[in-house]
Coordinates of C-alpha atoms (C1' of nucleotides) in Angstrom, one line a residue:
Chain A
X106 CA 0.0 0.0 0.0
X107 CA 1.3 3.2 -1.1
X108 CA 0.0 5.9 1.1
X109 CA -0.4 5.8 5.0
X110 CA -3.8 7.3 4.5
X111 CA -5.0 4.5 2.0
X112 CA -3.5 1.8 5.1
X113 CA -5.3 3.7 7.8
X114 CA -8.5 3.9 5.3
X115 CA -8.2 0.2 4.3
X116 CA -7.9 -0.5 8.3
X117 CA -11.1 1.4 9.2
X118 CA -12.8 -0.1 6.2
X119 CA -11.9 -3.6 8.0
X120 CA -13.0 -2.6 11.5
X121 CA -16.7 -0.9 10.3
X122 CA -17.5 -4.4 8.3
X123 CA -16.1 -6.8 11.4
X124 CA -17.0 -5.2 14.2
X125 CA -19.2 -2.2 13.9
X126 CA -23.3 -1.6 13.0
X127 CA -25.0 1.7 11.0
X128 CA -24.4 4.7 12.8
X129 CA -22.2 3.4 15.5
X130 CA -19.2 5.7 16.5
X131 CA -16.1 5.2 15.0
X132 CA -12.9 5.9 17.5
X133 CA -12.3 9.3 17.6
X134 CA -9.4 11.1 15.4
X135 CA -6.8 11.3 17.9
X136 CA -7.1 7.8 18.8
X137 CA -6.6 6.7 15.3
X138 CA -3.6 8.9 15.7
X139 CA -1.8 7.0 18.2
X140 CA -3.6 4.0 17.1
X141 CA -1.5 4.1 13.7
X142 CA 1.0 6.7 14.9
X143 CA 0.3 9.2 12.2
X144 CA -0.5 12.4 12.0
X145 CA -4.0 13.7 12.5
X146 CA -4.2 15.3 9.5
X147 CA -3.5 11.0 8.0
X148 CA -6.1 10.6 9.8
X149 CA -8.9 13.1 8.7
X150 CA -7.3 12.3 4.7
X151 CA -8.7 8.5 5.6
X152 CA -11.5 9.6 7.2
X153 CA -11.8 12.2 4.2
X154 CA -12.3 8.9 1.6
X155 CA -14.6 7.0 3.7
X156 CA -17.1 9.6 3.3
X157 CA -16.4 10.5 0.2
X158 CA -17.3 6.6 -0.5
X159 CA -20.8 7.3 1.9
X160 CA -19.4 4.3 4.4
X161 CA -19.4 7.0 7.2
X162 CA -20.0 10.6 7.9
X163 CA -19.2 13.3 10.4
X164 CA -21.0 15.1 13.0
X165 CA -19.0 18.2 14.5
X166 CA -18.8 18.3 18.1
X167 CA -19.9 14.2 18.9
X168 CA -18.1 12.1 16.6
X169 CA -17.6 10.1 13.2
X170 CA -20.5 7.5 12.3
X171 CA -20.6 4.1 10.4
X172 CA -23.4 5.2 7.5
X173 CA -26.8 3.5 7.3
X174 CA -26.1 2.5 3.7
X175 CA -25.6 -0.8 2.5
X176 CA -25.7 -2.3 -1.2
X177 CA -26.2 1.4 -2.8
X178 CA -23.7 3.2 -1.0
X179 CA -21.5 4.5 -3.3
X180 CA -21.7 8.1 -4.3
X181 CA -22.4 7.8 -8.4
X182 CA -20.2 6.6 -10.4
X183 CA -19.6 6.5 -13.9
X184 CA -19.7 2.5 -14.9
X185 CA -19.6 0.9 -18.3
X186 CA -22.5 -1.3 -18.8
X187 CA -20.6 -4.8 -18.0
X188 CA -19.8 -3.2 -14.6
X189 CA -23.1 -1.8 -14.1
X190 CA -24.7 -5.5 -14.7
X191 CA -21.9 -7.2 -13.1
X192 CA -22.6 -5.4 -9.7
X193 CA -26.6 -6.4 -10.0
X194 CA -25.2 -9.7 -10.4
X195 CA -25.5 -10.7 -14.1
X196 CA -23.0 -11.8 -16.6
X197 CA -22.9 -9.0 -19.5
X198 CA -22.5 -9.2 -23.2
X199 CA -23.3 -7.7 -26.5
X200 CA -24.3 -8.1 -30.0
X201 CA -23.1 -5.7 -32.3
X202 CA -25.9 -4.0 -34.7
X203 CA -24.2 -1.6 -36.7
X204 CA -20.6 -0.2 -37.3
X205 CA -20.2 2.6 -39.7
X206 CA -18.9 6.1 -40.2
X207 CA -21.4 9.0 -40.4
X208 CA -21.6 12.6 -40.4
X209 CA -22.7 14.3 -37.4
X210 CA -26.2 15.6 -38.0
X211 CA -27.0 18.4 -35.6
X212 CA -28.0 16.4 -32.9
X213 CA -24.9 14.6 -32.4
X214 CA -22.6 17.9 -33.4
X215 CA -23.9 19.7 -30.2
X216 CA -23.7 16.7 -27.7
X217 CA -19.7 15.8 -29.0
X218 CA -19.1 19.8 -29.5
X219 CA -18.0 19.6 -32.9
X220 CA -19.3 20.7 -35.9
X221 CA -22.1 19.9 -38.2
X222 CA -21.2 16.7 -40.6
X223 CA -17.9 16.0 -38.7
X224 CA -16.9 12.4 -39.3
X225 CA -18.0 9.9 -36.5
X226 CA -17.9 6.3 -35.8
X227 CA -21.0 5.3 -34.7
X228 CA -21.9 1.9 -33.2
X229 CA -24.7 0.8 -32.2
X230 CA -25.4 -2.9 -29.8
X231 CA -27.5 -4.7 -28.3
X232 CA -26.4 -5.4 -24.8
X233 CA -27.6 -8.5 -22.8
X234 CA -27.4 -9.5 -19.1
X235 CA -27.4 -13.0 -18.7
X236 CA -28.6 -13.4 -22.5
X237 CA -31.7 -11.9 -22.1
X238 CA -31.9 -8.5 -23.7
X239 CA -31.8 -5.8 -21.4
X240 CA -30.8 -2.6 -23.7
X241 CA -30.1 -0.6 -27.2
X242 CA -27.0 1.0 -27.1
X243 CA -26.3 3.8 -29.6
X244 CA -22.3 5.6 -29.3
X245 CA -20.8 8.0 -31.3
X246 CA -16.8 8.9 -30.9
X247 CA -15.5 11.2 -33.4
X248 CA -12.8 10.3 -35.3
X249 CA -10.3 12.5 -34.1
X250 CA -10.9 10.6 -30.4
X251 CA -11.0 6.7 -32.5
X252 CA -11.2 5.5 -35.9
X253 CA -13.5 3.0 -37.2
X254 CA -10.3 0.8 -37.8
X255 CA -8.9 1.0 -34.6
X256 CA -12.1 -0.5 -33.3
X257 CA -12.1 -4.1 -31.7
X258 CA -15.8 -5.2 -31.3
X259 CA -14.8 -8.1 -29.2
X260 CA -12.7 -6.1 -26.2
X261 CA -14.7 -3.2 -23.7
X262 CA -14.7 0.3 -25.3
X263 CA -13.6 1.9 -22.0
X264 CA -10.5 0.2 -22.0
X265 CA -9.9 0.7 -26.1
X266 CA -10.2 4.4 -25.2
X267 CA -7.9 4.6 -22.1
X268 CA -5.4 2.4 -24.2
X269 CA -5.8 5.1 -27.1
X270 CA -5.0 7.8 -24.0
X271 CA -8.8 8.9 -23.8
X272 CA -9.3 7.9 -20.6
X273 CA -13.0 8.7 -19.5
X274 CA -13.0 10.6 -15.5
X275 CA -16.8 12.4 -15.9
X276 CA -19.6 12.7 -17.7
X277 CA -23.0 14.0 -17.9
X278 CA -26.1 12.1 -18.0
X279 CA -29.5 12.7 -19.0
X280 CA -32.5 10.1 -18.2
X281 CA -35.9 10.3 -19.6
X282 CA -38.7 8.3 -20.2
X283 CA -39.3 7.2 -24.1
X284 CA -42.0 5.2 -25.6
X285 CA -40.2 2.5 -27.7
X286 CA -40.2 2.7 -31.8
X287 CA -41.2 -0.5 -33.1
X288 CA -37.7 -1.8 -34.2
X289 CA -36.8 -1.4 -30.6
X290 CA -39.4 -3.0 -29.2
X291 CA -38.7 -5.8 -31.4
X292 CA -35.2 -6.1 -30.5
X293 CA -35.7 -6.1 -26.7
X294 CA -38.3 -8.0 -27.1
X295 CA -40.8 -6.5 -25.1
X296 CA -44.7 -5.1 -26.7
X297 CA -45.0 -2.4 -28.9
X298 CA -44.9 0.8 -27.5
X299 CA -43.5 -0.2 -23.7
X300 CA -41.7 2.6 -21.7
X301 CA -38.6 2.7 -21.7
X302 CA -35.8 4.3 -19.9
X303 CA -32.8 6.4 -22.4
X304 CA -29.9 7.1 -21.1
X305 CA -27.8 10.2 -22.6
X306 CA -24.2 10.4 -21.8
X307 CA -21.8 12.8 -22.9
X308 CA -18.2 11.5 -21.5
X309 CA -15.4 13.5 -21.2
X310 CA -11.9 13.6 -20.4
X311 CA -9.4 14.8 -17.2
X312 CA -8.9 17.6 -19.4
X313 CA -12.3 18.1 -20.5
X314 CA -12.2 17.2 -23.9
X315 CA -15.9 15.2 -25.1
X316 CA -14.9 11.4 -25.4
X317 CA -18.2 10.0 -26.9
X318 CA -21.6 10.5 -27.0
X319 CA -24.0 7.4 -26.1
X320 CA -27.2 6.9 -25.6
X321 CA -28.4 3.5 -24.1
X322 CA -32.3 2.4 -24.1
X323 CA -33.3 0.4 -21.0
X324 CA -35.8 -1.6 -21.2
X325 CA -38.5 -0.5 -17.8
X326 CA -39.2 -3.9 -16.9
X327 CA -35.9 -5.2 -15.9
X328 CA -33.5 -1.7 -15.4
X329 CA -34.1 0.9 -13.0
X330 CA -31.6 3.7 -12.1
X331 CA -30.0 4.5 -8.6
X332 CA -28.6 7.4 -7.1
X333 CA -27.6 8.8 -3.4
X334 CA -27.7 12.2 -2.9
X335 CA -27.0 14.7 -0.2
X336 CA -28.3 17.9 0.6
X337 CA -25.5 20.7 1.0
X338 CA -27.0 22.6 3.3
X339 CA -24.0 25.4 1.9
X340 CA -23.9 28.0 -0.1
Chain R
X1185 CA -16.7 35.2 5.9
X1186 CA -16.0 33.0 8.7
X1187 CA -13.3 31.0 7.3
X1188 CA -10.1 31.4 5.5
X1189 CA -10.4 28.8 3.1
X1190 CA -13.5 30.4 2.3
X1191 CA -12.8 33.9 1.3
X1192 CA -9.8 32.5 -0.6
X1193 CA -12.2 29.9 -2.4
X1194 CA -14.7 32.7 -3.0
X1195 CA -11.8 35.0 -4.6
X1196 CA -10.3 32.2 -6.8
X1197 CA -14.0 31.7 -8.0
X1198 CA -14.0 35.7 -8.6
X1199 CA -10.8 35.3 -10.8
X1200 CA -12.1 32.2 -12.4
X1201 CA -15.4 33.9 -13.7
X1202 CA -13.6 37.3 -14.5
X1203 CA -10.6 36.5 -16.5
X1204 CA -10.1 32.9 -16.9
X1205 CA -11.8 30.3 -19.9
X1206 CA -12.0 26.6 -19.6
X1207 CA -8.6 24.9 -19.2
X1208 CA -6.4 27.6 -18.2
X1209 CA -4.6 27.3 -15.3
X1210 CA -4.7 28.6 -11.9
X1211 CA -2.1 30.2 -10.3
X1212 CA 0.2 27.4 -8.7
X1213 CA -0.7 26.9 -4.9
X1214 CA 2.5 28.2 -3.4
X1215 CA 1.5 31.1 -5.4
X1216 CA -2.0 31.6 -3.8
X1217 CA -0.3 31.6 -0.5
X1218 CA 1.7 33.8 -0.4
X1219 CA -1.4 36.1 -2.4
X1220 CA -3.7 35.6 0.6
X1221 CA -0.9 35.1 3.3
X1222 CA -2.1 31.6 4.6
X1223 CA -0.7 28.5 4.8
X1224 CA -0.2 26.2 2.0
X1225 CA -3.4 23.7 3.8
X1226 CA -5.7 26.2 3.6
X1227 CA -5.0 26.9 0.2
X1228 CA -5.5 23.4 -1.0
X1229 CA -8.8 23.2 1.5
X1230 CA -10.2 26.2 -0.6
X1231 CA -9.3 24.3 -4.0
X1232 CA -10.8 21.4 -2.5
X1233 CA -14.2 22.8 -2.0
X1234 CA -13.8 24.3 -5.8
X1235 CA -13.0 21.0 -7.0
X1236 CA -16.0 19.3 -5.1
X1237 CA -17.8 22.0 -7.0
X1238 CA -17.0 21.1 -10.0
X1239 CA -15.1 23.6 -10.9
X1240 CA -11.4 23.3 -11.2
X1241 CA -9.2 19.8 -12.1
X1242 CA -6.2 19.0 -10.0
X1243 CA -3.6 17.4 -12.9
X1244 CA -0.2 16.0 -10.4
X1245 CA 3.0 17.5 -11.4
X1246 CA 1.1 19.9 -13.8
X1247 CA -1.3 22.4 -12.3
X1248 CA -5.0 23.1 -11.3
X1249 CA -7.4 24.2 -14.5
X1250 CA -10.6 25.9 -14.7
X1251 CA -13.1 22.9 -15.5
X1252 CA -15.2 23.1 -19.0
X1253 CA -17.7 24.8 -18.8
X1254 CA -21.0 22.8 -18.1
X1255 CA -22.8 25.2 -16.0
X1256 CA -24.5 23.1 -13.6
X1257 CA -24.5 20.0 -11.6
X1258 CA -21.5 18.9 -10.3
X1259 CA -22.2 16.1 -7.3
X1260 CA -25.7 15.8 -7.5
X1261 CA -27.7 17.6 -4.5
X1262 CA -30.9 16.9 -3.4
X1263 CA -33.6 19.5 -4.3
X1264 CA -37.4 20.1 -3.3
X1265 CA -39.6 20.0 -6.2
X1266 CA -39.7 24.0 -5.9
X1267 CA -35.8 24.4 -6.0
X1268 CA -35.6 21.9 -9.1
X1269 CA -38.3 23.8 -10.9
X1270 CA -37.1 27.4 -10.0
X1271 CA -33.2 26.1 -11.3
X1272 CA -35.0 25.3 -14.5
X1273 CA -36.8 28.7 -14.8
X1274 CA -40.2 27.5 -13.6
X1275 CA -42.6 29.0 -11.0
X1276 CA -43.4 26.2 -8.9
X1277 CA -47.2 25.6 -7.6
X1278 CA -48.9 22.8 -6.4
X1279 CA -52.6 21.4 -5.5
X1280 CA -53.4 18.7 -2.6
X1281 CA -55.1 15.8 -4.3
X1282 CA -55.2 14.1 -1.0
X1283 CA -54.3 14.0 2.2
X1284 CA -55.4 11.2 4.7
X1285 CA -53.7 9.0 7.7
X1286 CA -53.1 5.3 6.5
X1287 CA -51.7 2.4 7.9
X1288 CA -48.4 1.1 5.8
X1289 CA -48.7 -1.2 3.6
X1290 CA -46.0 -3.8 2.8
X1291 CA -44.2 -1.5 0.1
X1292 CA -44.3 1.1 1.9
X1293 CA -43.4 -0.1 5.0
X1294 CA -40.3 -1.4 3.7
X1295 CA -39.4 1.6 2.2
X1296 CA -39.9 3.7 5.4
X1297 CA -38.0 1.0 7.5
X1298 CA -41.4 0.3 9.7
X1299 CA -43.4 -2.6 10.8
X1300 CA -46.6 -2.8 8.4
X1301 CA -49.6 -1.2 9.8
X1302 CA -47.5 1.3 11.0
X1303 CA -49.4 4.9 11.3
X1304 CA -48.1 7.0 8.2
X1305 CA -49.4 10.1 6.6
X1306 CA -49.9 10.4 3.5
X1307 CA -49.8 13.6 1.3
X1308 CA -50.8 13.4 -2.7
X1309 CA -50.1 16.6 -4.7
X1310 CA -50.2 17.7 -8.3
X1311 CA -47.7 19.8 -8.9
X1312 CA -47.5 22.4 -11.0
X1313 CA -44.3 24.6 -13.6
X1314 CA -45.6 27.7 -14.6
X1315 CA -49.2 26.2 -13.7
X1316 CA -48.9 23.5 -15.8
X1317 CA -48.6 19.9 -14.5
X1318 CA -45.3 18.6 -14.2
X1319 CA -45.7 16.2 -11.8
X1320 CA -47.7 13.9 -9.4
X1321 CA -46.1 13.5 -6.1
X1322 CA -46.9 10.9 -2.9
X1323 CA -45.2 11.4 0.3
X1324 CA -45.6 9.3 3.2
X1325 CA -44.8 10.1 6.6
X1326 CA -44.1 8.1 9.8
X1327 CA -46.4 9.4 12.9
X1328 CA -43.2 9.6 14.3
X1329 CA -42.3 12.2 12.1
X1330 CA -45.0 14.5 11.3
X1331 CA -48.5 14.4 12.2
X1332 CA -51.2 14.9 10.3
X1333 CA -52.6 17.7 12.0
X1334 CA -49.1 19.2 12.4
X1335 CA -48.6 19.5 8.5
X1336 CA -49.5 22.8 6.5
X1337 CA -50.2 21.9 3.3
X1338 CA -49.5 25.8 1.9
X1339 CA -46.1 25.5 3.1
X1340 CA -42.7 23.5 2.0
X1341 CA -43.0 20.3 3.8
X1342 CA -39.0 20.2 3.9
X1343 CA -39.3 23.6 5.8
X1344 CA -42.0 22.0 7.8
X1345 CA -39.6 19.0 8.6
X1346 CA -36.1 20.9 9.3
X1347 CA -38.5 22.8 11.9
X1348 CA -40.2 19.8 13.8
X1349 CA -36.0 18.4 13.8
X1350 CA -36.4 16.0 11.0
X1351 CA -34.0 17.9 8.7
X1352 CA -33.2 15.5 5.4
X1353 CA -29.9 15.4 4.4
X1354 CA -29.4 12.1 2.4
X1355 CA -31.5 10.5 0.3
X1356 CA -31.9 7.5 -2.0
X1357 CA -33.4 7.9 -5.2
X1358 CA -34.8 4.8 -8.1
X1359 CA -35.5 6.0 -11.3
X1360 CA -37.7 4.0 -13.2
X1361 CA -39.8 4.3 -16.5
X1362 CA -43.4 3.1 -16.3
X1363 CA -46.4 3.9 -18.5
X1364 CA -49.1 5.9 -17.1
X1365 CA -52.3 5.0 -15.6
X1366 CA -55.4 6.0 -17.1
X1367 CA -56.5 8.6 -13.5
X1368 CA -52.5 10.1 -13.8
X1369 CA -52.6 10.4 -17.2
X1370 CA -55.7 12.6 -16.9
X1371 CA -53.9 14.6 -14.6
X1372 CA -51.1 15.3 -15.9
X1373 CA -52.9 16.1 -19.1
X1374 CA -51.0 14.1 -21.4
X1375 CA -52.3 10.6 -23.8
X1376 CA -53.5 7.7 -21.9
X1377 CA -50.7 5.1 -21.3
X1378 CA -47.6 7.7 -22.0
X1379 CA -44.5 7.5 -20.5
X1380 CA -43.1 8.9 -17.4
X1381 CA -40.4 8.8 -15.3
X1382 CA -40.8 7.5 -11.6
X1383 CA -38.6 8.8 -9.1
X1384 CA -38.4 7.3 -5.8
X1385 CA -36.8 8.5 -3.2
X1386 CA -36.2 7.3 0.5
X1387 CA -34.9 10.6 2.6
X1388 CA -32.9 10.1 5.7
X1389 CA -31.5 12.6 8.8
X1390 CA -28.1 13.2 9.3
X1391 CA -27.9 10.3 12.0
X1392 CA -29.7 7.7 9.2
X1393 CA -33.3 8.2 10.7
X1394 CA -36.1 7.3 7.9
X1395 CA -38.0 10.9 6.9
X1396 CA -39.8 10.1 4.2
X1397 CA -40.8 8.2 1.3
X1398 CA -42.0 9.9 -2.0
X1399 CA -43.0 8.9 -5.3
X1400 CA -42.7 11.3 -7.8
X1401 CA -44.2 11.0 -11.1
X1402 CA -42.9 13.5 -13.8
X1403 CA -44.6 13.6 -17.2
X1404 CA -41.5 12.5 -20.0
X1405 CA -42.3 15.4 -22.5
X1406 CA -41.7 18.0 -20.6
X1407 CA -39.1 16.4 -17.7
X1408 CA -35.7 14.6 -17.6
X1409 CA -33.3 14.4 -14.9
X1410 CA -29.6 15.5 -15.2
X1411 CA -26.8 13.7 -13.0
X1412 CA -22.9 13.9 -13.4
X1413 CA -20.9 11.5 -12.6
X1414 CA -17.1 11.0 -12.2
X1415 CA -15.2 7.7 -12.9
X1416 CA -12.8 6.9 -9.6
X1417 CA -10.3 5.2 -10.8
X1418 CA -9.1 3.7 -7.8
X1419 CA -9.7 0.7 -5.5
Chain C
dA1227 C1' -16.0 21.1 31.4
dA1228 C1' -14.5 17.5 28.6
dG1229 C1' -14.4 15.5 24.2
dT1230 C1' -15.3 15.8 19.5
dG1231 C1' -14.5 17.3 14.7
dG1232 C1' -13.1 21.9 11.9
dT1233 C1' -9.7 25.0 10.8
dC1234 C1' -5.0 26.6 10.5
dT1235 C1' 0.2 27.1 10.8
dA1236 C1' 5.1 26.4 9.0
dG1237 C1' 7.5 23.6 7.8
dA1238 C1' 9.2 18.8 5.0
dC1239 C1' 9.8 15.2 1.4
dC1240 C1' 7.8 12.6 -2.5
dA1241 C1' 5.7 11.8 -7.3
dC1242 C1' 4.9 13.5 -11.5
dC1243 C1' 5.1 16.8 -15.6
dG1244 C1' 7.3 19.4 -19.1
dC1245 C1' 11.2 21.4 -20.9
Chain U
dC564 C1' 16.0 20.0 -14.2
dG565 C1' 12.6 23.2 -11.8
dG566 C1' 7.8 23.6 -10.8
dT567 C1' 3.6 21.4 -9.8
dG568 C1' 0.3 19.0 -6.9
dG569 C1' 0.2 14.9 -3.2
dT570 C1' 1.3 13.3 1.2
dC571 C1' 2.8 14.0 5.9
dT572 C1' 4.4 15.9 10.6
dA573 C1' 3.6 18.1 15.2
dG574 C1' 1.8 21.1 16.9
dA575 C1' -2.3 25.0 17.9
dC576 C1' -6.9 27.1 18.7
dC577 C1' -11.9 27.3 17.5
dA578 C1' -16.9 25.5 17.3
dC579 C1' -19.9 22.3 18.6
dT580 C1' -22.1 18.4 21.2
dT581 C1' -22.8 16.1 25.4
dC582 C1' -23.1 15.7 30.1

DNA sequence: AAGTGGTCTAGACCACCGC
DNA sequence: CGGTGGTCTAGACCACTTC
C-alpha cells in the first residue's frame, strides 16, 4: 500500500465491516492517531475517503458514524455497462448491430461539441445481461478521439479508449422516459410501445475534452436507475 | 466570511469567472499563499471545496485548471420539487389531491423501515411549472415524524420538517420508466398510457433516521433528470 | 467542562510533468 | 531539471455536542 492514508483507510474499512453496526461511532481522530502513529491530519485524509465513499459521515462536536447505507452506498459513479450488470449480479454481453462512419447531424454535433457533418464512428449494440436483452445502445466517438479501424468489437470500449489515451473521469447524464419505436421494441423483445428508460451520456476527459456521446435504451421492466444524494446545506 | 479557506475559495472563483476560460490554469498553490498570506493547507482546503464543486481539475506534477464549462450540476444535491423547478426557470405551484392518515402497507413499510400497519401520513399533490402539470407527487410520513394535524399543506413540507428536527440530508433515489395509468394520465394532461419517469426516493436525517418516502411521477415530455458522474479510478 | 470534529500554521519530502 | 500537486508531521486554537 502506497500511502499511510490509504492503510489507515483500508484498516477502518476492515473494522466498520467486522466489528461495527449503521451509525455506531467510530474511534475518535486522535485515537486513530496514536492508534496508527500518524498524524492527524493521516487521519482526517482517511476519514476524508470513507465519506467520500458514503461508508461513514461526520457530525461536528460528537463524533464520526458508520453510514446506514448498505448495497447502494456509493456516491455515483460513472460505470460501463458490464460493470453496471456485473454489480446487479448478471453476466454482461453484447451483439453488435451496426458499425459505420457517419456525419454528425446536428443532434450529435452539439452533444460531441464539434461541428455539423464531422466524421464519426458510430456503433450501435444490443447489450444482454445474462442473454436476455436488457438494452439498445447507440455511441458516437468522433474520429479524431478513435477510428473506425482501430475498433475491436470483441474487447470493452472503456479500456480501447484509455489504451488510445482517452481515458473517461466524468460525464453528464440525461434520463428520460421514451416510448419505444417498433424496431426497438422488437429487439428487446418487449410489446410495442412499452416505456422505456434512455440514457444520454456525454463522457469526457481529465482535461475536459468530449470522449463519446451514447445513448443507451433500457428496457422499464428489468432496469431501473440508482442514485444517493445529499443535501448541501452550503452556499 | 468566517473562514479562510472560504474567502480564498470565494476569490479564486472571482478570478475564475472574470478573466479565466476553460482549461487555463490557476495560479500554482505556493503562489495563492503567499497572495492571501495563509498557509499552503488552507489553500489546497479552498481548491478542495472548488474541485468538489466542480469547478477546477487538480492534474499532479502539472497544475489546477478551470473545468469546461457545463454550468451546472457537479455532485448531485438533493432538491425540493420547488428548487428543481425554480433552477430550470419555472414558477413552482402545487394542488393537494389528497391528504389522509393510512396504515403502511408492505411497500411502503419497507421503504420507510417500519413494521406494516404502521401509522403514516400520506400527502398526494399535483404539482405544478408555470401552472402547468409537471408532476404527481406521494409522500408518506411516519407518525413519528410528522403528524397529520401538524402539516400545512400551503407551506414547504422540507421547511416543515427541518423545523419539527427531521432535517433531510441524504436520500436514495430509483428512477424507473413506467407507462401511465389512465386517472394520472388525466392529470397530468398528457395521452393515456404515455411514458413517465418515476422517481423514488427514501430521505434520511443526518444520523440515518427514515423521513420520508415519495413517489414522484414527472410527465416524460416535458421532464428529464440530469446527473454527473465522475469515474474513480481507484480501488 | 471534557471530548469531538473543523480550521490553521510552518515547515518537509515525494511523485509527476514538461522542458 | 525546476515547478507542480500529493502526502505528511507536530503542533495550535476554535466551534460544537454532550453531560
Amino acid at each position: 500500500m502506497a500511502h499511510k492514508y490509504e492503510t489507515v483507510a483500508a484498516d477502518i474499512r476492515e473494522i466498520i465491516s467486522t466489528s461495527l453496526a449503521p451509525h455506531d461511532a467510530l474511534p475518535s481522530e486522535r485515537d486513530l492517531m496514536t492508534r496508527y502513529d500518524v498524524s492527524r491530519m493521516t487521519v482526517r485524509a482517511a476519514i476524508a475517503k470513507l465519506v467520500d465513499e458514503g461508508r461513514v459521515y461526520n457530525v461536528h462536536g460528537s463524533g464520526t458514524y458508520v453510514g446506514s447505507i448498505d448495497l447502494f452506498s456509493k456516491t455515483p459513479k460513472l460505470t460501463s455497462f458490464t460493470e453496471d450488470m456485473t454489480s446487479r449480479g448478471y453476466v454482461a454481453s453484447s451483439r453488435p448491430l451496426a458499425l459505420a462512419r457517419i456525419d454528425a447531424d446536428e443532434d450529435i454535433a452539439r452533444r460531441l461539441g464539434v461541428p455539423v457533418d464531422t466524421e464519426c464512428t458510430h456503433l450501435r449494440r444490443l447489450r444482454l445481461a445474462d442473454n436476455n436483452p436488457m438494452a439498445i445502445e447507440d455511441v458516437y466517438l468522433p474520429r479524431t478521439v478513435m477510428e473506425i479501424e482501430q475498433l475491436h468489437l470483441d474487447q470493452s470500449l472503456y479500456v480501447q479508449l484509455t489504451e488510445a489515451g482517452h481515458e473517461v473521469h466524468r460525464a453528464e447524464q440525461e434520463i428520460q422516459a421514451i416510448m419505444l419505436s417498433e424496431e426497438d421494441s422488437r429487439l428487446l423483445g418487449v410489446p410495442n410501445g412499452s416505456a422505456a428508460l434512455s440514457v444520454e451520456r456525454v463522457s469526457t476527459s481529465r482535461r475536459g475534452l468530449v470522449i463519446e456521446f451514447a445513448r443507451t435504451i433500457y428496457r422499464s421492466d428489468r432496469y431501473s436507475f440508482h442514485i444517493a444524494v445529499t443535501r448541501d446545506n452550503e452556499k
